[in-house]
Coordinates of C-alpha atoms and ligand atoms in Angstrom, one line a residue:
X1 CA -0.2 23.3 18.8
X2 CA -3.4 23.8 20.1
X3 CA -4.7 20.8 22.4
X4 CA -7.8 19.5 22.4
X5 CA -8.7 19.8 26.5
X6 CA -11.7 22.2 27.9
X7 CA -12.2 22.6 31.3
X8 CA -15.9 23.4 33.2
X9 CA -15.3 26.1 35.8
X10 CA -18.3 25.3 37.2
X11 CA -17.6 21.0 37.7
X12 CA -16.9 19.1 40.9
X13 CA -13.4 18.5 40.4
X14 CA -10.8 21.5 40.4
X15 CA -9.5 22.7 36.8
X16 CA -6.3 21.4 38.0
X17 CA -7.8 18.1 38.3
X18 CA -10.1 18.0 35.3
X19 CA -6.7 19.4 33.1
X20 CA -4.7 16.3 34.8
X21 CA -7.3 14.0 33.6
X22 CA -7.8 15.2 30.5
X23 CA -3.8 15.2 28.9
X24 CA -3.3 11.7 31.0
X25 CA -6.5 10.5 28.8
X26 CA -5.0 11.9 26.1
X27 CA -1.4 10.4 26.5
X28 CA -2.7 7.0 27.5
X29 CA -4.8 6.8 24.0
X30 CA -2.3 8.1 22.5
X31 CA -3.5 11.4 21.2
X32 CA -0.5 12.8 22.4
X33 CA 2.4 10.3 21.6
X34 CA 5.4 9.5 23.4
X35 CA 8.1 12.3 22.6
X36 CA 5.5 14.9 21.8
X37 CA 6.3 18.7 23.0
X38 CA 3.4 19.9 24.7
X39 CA 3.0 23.5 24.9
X40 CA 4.4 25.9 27.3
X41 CA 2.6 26.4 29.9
X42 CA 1.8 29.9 29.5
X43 CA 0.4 29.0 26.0
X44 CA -2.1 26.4 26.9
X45 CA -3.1 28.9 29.9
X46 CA -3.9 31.4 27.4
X47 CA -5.5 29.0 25.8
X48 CA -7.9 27.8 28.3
X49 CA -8.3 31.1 30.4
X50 CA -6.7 29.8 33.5
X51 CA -4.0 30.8 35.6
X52 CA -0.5 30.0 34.6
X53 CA -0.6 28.4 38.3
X54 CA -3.5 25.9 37.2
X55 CA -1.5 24.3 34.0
X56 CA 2.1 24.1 36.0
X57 CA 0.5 22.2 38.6
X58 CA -1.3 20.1 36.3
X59 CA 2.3 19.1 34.4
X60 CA 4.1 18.7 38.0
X61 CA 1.9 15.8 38.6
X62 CA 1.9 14.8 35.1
X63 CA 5.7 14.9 35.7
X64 CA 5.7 13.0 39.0
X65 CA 3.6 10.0 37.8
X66 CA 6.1 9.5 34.8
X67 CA 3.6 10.6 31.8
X68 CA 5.5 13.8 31.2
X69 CA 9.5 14.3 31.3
X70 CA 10.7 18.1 31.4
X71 CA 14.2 18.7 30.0
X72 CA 15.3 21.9 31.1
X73 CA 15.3 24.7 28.1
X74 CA 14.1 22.4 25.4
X75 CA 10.4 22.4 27.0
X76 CA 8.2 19.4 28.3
X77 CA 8.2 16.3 26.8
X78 CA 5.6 13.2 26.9
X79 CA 7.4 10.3 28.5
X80 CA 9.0 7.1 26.3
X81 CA 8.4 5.1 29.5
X82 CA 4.6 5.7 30.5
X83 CA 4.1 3.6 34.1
X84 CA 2.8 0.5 33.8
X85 CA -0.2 0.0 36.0
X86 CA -1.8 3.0 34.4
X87 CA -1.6 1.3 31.0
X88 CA -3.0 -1.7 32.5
X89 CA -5.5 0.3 33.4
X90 CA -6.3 1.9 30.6
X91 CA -5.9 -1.4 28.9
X92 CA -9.0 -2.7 30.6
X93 CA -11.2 -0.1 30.0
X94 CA -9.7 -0.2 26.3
X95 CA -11.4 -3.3 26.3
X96 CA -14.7 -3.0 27.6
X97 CA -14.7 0.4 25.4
X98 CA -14.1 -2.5 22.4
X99 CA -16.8 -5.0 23.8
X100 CA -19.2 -2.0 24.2
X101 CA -18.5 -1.0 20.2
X102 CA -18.6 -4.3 18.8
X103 CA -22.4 -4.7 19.9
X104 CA -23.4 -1.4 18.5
X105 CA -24.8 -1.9 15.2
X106 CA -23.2 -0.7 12.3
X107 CA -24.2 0.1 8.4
X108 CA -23.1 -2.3 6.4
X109 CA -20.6 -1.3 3.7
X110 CA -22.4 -0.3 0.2
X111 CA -18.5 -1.2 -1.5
X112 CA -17.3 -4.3 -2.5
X113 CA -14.3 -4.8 -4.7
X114 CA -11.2 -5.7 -5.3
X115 CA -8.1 -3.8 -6.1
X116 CA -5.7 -4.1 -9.2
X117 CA -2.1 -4.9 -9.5
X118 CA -0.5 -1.3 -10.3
X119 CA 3.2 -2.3 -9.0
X120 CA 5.2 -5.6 -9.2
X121 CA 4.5 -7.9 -6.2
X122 CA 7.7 -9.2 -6.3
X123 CA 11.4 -7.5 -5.4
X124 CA 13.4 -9.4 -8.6
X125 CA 16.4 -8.4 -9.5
X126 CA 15.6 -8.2 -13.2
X127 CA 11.6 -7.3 -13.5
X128 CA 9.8 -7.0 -16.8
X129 CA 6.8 -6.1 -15.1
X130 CA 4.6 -4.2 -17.5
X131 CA 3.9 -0.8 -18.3
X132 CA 6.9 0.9 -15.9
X133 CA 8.5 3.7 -16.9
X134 CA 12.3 4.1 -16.6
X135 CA 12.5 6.7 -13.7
X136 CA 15.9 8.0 -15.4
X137 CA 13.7 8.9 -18.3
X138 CA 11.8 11.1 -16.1
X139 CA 12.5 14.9 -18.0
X140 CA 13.2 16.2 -14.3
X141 CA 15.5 19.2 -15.7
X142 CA 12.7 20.5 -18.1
X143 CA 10.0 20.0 -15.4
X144 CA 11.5 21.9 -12.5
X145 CA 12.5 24.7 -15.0
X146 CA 8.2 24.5 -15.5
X147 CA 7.3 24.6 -12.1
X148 CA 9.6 27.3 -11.4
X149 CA 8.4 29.1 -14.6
X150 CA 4.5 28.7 -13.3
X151 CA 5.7 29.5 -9.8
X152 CA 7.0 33.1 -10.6
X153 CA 3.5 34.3 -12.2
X154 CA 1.0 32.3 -10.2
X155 CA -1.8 34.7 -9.2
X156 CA -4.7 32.9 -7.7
X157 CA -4.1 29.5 -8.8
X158 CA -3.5 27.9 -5.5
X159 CA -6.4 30.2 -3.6
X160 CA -9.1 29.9 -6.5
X161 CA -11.6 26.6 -6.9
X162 CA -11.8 26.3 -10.9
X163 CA -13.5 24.8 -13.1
X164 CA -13.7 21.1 -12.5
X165 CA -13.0 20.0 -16.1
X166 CA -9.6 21.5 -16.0
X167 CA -7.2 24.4 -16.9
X168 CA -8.0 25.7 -20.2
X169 CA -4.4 26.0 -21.5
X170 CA -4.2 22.3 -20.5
X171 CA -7.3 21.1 -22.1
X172 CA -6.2 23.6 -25.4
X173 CA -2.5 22.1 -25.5
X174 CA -4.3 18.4 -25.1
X175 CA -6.1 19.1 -28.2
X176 CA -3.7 20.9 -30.3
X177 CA -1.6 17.2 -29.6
X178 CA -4.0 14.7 -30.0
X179 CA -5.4 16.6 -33.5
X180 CA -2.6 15.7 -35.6
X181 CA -0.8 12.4 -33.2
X182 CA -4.1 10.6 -33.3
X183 CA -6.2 11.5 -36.4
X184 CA -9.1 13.4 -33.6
X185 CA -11.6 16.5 -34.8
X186 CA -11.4 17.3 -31.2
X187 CA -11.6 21.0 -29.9
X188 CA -10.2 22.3 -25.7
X189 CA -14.0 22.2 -24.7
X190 CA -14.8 18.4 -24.8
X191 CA -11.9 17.8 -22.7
X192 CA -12.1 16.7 -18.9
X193 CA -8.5 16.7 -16.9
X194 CA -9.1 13.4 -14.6
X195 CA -6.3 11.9 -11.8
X196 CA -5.2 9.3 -14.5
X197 CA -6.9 6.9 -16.7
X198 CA -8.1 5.2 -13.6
X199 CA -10.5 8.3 -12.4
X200 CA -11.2 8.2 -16.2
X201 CA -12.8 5.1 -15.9
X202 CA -14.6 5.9 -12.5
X203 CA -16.1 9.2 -14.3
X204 CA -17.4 7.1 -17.2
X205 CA -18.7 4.3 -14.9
X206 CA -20.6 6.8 -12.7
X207 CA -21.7 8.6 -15.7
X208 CA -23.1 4.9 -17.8
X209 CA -23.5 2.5 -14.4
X210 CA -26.1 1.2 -11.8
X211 CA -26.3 -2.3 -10.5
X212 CA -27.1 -4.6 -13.4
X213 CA -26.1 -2.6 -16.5
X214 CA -24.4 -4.7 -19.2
X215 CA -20.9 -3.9 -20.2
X216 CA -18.6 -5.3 -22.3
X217 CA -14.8 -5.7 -21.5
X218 CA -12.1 -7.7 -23.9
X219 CA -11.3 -11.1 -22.6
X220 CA -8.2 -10.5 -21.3
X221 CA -8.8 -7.1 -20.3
X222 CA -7.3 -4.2 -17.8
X223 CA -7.4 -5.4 -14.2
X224 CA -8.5 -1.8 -13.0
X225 CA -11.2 -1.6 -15.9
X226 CA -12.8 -4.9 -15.0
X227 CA -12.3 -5.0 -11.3
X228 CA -13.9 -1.4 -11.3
X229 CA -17.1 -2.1 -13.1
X230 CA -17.4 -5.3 -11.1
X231 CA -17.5 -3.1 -8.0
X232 CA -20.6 -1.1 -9.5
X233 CA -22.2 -5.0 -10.1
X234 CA -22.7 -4.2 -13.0
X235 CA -22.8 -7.4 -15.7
X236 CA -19.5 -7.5 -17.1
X237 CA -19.6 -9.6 -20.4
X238 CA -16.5 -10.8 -21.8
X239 CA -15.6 -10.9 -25.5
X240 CA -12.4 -12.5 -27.0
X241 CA -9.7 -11.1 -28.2
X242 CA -7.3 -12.5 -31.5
X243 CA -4.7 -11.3 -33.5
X244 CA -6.7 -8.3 -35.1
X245 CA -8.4 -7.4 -31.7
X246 CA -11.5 -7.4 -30.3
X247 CA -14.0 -10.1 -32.2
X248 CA -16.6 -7.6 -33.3
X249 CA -18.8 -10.3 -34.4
X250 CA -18.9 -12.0 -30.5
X251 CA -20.2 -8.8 -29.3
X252 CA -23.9 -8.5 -27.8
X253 CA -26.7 -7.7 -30.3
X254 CA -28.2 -5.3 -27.8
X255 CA -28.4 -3.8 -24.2
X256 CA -24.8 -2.8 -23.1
X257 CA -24.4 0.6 -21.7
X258 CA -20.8 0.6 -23.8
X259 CA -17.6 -1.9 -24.4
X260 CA -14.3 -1.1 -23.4
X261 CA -11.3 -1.8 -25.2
X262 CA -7.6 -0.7 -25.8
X263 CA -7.6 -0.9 -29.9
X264 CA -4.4 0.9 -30.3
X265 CA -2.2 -1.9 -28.1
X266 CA -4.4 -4.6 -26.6
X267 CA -4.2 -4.8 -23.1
X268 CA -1.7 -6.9 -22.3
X269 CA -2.1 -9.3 -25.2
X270 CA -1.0 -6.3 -27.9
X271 CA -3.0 -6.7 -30.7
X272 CA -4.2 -3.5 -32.8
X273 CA -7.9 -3.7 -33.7
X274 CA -7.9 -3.6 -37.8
X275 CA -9.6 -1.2 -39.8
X276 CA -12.5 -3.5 -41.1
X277 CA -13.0 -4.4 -37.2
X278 CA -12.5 -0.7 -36.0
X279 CA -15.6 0.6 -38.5
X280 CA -17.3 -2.8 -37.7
X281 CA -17.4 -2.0 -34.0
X282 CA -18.8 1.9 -34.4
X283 CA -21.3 0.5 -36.8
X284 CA -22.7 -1.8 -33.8
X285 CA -22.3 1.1 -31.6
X286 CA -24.6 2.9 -33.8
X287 CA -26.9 0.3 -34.1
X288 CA -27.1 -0.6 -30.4
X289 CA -27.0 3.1 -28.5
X290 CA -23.9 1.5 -27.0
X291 CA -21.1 3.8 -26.6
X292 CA -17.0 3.1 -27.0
X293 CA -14.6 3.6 -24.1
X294 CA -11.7 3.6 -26.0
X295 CA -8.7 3.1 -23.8
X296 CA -5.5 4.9 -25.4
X297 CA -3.0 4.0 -22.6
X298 CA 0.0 3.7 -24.5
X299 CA -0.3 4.8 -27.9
X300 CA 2.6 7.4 -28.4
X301 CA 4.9 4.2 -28.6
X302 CA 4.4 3.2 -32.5
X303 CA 7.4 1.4 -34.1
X304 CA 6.4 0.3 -37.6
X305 CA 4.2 2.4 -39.2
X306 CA 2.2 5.4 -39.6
X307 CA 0.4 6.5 -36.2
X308 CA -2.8 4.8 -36.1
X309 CA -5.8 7.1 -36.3
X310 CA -7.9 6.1 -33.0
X311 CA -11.1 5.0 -33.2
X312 CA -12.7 8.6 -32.4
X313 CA -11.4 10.0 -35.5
X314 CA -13.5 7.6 -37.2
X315 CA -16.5 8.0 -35.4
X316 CA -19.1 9.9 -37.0
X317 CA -22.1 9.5 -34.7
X318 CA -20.5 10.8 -31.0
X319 CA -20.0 7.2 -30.0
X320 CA -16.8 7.2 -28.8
X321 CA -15.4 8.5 -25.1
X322 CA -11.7 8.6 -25.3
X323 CA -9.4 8.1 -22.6
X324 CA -6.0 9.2 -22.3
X325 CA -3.3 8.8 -20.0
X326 CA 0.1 10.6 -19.4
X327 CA 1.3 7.5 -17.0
X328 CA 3.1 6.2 -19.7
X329 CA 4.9 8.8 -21.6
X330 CA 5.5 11.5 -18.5
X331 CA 5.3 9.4 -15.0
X332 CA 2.4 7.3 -13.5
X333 CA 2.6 9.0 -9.8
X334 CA 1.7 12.6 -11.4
X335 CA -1.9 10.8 -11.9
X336 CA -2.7 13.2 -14.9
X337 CA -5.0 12.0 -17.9
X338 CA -8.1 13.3 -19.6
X339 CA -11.5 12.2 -21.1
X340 CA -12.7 13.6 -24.8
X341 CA -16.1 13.6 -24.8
X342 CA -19.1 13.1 -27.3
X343 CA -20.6 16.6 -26.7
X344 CA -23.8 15.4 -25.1
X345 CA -21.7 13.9 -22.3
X346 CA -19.5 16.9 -21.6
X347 CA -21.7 18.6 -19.1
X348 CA -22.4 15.5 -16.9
X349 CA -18.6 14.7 -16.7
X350 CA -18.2 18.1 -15.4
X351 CA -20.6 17.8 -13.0
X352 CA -19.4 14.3 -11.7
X353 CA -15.9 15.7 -11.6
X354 CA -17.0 18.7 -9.5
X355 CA -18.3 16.3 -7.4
X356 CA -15.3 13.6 -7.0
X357 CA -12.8 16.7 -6.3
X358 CA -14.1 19.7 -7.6
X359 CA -10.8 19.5 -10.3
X360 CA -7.2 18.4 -10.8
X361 CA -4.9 20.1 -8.3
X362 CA -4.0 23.5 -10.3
X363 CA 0.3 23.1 -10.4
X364 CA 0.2 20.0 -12.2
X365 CA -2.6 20.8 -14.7
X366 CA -0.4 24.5 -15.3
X367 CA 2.9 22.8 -15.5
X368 CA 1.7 20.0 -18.0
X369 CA 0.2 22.7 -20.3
X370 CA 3.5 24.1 -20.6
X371 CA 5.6 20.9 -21.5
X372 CA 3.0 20.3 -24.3
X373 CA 2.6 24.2 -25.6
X374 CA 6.7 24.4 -25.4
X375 CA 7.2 21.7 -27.2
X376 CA 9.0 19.8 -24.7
X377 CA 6.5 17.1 -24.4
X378 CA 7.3 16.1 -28.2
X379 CA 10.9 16.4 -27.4
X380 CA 10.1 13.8 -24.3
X381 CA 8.2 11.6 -26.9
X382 CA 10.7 11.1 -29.2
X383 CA 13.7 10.5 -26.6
X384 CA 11.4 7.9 -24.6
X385 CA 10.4 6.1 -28.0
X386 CA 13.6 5.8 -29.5
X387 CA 15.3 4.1 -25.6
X388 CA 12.1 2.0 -26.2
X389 CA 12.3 1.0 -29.7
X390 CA 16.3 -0.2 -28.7
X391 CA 15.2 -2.1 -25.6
X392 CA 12.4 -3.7 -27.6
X393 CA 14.7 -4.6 -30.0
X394 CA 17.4 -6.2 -27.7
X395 CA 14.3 -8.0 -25.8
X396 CA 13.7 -9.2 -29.0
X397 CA 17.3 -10.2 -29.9
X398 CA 17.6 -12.1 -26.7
X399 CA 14.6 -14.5 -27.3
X400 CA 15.8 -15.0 -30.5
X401 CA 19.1 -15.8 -29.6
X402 CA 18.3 -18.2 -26.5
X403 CA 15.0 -20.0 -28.0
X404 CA 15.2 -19.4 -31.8
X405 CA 11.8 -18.3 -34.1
X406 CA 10.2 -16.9 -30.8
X407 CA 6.4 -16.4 -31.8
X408 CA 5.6 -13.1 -30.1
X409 CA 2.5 -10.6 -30.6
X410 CA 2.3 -6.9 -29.5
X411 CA 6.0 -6.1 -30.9
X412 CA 4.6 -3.0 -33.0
X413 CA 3.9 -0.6 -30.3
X414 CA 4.1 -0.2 -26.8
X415 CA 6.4 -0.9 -23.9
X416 CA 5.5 -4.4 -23.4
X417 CA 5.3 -7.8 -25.7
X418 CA 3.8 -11.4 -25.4
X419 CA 5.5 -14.6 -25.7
X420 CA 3.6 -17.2 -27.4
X421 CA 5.2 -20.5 -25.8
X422 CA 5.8 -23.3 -27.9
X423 CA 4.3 -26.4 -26.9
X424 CA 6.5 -28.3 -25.5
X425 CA 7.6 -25.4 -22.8
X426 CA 6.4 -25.5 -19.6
X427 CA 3.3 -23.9 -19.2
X428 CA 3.4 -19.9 -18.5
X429 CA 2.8 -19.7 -15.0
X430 CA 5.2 -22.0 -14.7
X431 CA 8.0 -20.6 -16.3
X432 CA 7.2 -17.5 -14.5
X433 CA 7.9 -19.5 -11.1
X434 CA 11.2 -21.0 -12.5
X435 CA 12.2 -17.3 -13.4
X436 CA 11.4 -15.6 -10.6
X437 CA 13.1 -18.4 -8.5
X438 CA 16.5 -17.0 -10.2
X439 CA 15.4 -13.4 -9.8
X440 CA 13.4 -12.7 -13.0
X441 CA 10.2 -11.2 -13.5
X442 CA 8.1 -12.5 -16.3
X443 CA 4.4 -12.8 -16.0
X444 CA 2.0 -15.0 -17.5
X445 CA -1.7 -13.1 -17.9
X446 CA -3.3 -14.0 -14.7
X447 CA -0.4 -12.1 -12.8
X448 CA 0.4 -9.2 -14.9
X449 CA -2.5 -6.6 -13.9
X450 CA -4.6 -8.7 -16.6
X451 CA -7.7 -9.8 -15.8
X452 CA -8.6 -13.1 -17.4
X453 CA -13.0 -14.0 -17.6
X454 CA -12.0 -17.5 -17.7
X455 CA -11.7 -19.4 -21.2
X456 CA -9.2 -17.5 -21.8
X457 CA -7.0 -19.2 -25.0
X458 CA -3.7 -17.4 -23.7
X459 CA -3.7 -17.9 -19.9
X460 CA -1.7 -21.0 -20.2
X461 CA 0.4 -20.3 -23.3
X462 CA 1.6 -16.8 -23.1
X463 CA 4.4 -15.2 -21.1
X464 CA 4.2 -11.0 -21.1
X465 CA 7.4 -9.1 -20.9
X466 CA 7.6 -5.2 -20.3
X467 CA 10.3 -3.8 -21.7
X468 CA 10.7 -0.2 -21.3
X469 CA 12.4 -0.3 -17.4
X470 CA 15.3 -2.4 -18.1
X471 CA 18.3 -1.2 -20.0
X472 CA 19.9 -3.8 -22.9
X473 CA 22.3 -5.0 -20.1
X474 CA 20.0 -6.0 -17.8
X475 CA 17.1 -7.5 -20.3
X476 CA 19.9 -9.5 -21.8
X477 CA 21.0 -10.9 -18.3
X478 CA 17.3 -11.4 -17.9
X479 CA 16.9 -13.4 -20.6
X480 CA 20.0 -15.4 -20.2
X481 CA 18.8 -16.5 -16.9
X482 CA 15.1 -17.4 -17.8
X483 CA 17.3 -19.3 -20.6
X484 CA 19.4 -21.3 -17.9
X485 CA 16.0 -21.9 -15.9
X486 CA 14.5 -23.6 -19.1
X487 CA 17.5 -25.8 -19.7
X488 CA 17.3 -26.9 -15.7
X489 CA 13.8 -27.3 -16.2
X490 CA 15.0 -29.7 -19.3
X491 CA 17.4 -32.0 -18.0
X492 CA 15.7 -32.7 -14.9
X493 CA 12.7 -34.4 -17.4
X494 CA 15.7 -36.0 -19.8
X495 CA 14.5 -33.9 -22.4
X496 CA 16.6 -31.2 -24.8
X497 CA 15.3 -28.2 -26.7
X498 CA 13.5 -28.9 -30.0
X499 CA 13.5 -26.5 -32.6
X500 CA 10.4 -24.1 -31.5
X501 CA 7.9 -22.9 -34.0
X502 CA 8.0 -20.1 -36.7
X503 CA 7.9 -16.5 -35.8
X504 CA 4.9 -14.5 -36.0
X505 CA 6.1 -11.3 -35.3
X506 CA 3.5 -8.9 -34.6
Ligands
LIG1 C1 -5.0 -0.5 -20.4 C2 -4.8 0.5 -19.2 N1 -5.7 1.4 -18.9 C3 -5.6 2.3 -17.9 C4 -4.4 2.3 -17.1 C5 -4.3 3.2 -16.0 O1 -3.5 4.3 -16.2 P1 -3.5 5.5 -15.1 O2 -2.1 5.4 -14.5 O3 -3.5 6.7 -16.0 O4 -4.6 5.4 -14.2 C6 -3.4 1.3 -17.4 C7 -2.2 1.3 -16.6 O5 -1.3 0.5 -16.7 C8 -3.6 0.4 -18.5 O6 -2.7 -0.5 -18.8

């Protein structure tokens, strides 16, 4: 370790002196922290181009006044115990330093935003927060085979910058799948690799956004999608949502930049946008210059069914940007997704992401080109879907079980559902506090990285459960104590359970 000390062989004090002064400054604000090895003497002599003599005599002192502790062959140590009345010193001057810096004048900060729930606030002992993957699902076997596998023929893929929109085997083996799973005429080139679905959303918002531009989110939407374009100001308009998705007719007859939605799997209240809606919404897109963000978070989880085709196999007219995400099927902290692109776009979200990072880090991008080209990633799909499809079920089974014809929406697809409450439940936000006071985790919208406009028809009603972390044992426990906190909730107002309302399974 080099340190960061220069002595002037021409000052008033002696280079002994000014290299005392310099490590004791450097101790006291902790530059050098307590326990730290400092170098051998010889070493930092070199380094300075004194004599040995200057930096020995320098640590004796250091030594005698407690800052530094030798211990014999193991080298030279800064103390645990610094002496007091130097800190208190260095304390006052700390201070006036402080004093001195709060009446410089600083730039004010150009951000302002907030940031979205990504992980559970609370520490429940059975958590149906949404969207988690099961970490024992994690395909850890095939993926260190991979990395190895990369390793052993890596050339200059750690030394090289590349280019920004991503490894071409990724980008290729990210069209070959999203061809046939999702109905796309996409081809390797329109592809940008992005950190997640997240820097997906920051690309398309520095691409489409300035101060003032109108957008249009679903009410409820994504937390990180509306908390992010509220942090460009730009004019976030809200449109409803209902059981066949976004209400085409409520949007804006003109002037927004583009809408976002999640048509597959509406996020969180799981409705799929119908077909009438889906051409509907392209036609306006046409009409208005607008484009479509379509949000594709979770999409490889269909239950009932024929994949849907998303909404860019429809489009004719390069409206749609389509974001995808492999948080949900692979694991959320490899922050890998991608953008497909409407081809006049492609260039400009190569340029922004050259200058966000200047590309995905090279490993991950060459490693997930590899699941997908083997064939593993398939493999993966059809393992994670089937433990889903079961823990759906049994999540399912549970409510049915405890509270009768439960009334739930968002059952279809995914790796979370809603909970329509009957009326004579306590409200959701309420029943989430009863839950989590006997360890449960169930979320009403407003708490489940959903971001409600206000007006919001579901915010009191509804109660989200994700699914896809919990094993049958444990949802089932779940449920059996949300269950017992109900019935407490009934007998202390003298009332008993009436027979709730049909099922509505969606
Ligand atoms: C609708 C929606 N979009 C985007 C994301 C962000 O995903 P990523 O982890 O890829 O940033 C999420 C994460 O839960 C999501 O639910």
């Amino acid at each position: 370790m080099e340190l960061p000390v220069s002595l002037d062989p021409s000052g008033r004090q002696s280079l002994q002196r000014q290299l005392f002064d310099q490590l004791r400054g450097l101790i006291l604000s902790a530059g050098l922290r307590p326990g730290t090895l400092v170098p051998p003497s010889r070493l930092l002599a070199r380094q300075l181009g004194v004599s040995r003599n200057t930096v020995v005599l320098a640590y004796e002192r250091l030594s005698a006044e407690g800052y530094l502790q030798a211990r014999s062959a193991l080298g030279t140590f800064v103390s645990h115990d610094l002496p007091d009345s130097s800190l208190r010193v260095d304390a006052g001057r700390a201070a006036d330093g402080a004093a001195a810096r709060r009446q410089l004048p600083r730039s004010s900060l150009a951000f302002r935003g907030r940031a979205q729930a990504v992980v559970s606030p609370g520490n429940l002992e059975f958590d149906f927060w949404l969207g988690r993957l099961d970490p024992t699902l994690f395909p850890l076997a095939a993926w260190r085979r991979l990395v190895n596998q990369v390793l052993e023929r890596v050339d200059s893929g750690f030394t090289e910058y590349r280019d920004p929109a991503g490894l071409p085997e990724l980008r290729t083996a990210i069209a070959d799948h999203l061809r046939p799973a999702r109905g796309m005429k996409v081809e390797a080139d329109q592809i940008v690799v992005v950190a997640g679905a997240q820097e997906g959303l920051n690309l398309i918002a520095r691409l489409l956004l300035r101060e003032g531009t109108r957008v249009v989110t679903e009410n409820p939407s994504y937390q990180g999608a509306a908390y992010l374009f509220e942090s460009y100001r730009a004019e976030v308009i809200p449109v409803p949502v209902d059981e066949d998705g976004l209400c085409v007719d409520a949007l804006p007859p003109a002037g927004a930049a583009f809408v976002h939605l999640t048509p597959s799997h509406q996020y969180p209240m799981g409705f799929t946008l119908s077909r009438e809606r889906r051409l509907k919404l392209l036609d306006w897109a046409l009409r208005t210059g607008a484009y479509v963000v379509e949000d594709d978070y979770d999409s490889d989880f269909r239950y009932r069914g024929s994949p849907l085709m998303a909404l860019m196999g429809l489009d004719q007219a390069e409206s749609v940007i389509y974001l995808g995400t492999f948080s949900k099927s692979v694991g959320a902290g490899l922050r890998v997704g991608y953008l497909v692109l409407p081809r006049p776009l492609v260039e400009p979200a190569r340029t922004v992401k050259a200058l966000l990072d200047n590309g995905h880090p090279w490993l991950d991008q060459a490693v997930m080109a590899e699941f997908i080209a083997s064939g593993a990633y398939d493999t993966h799909l059809r393992k994670i879907r089937r433990t889903y499809l079961a823990r759906r079920d049994c999540l399912i089974d549970s409510l049915r079980n405890h509270f009768g014809d439960v009334a739930l929406s968002g059952t279809d697809s995914g790796m979370h559902l809603a909970w329509h409450l009957p009326a004579h439940f306590p409200s959701a936000p309420e029943l989430q506090g009863l839950a989590a006071e006997r360890g449960v985790g169930v979320y009403s919208l407003r708490s489940g990285a959903a971001h409600d406009f206000g007006g919001c028809a579901y915010s009191e009603s509804t109660l989200f459960f994700g699914y896809s972390c919990l094993d049958e044992t444990r949802i089932r426990a779940g449920i059996g104590r949300v269950a017992d906190a109900l019935r407490d909730w009934q007998r202390a107002r003298g009332t008993s359970l009436r027979p709730a309302r049909a099922c509505s399974g969606r």
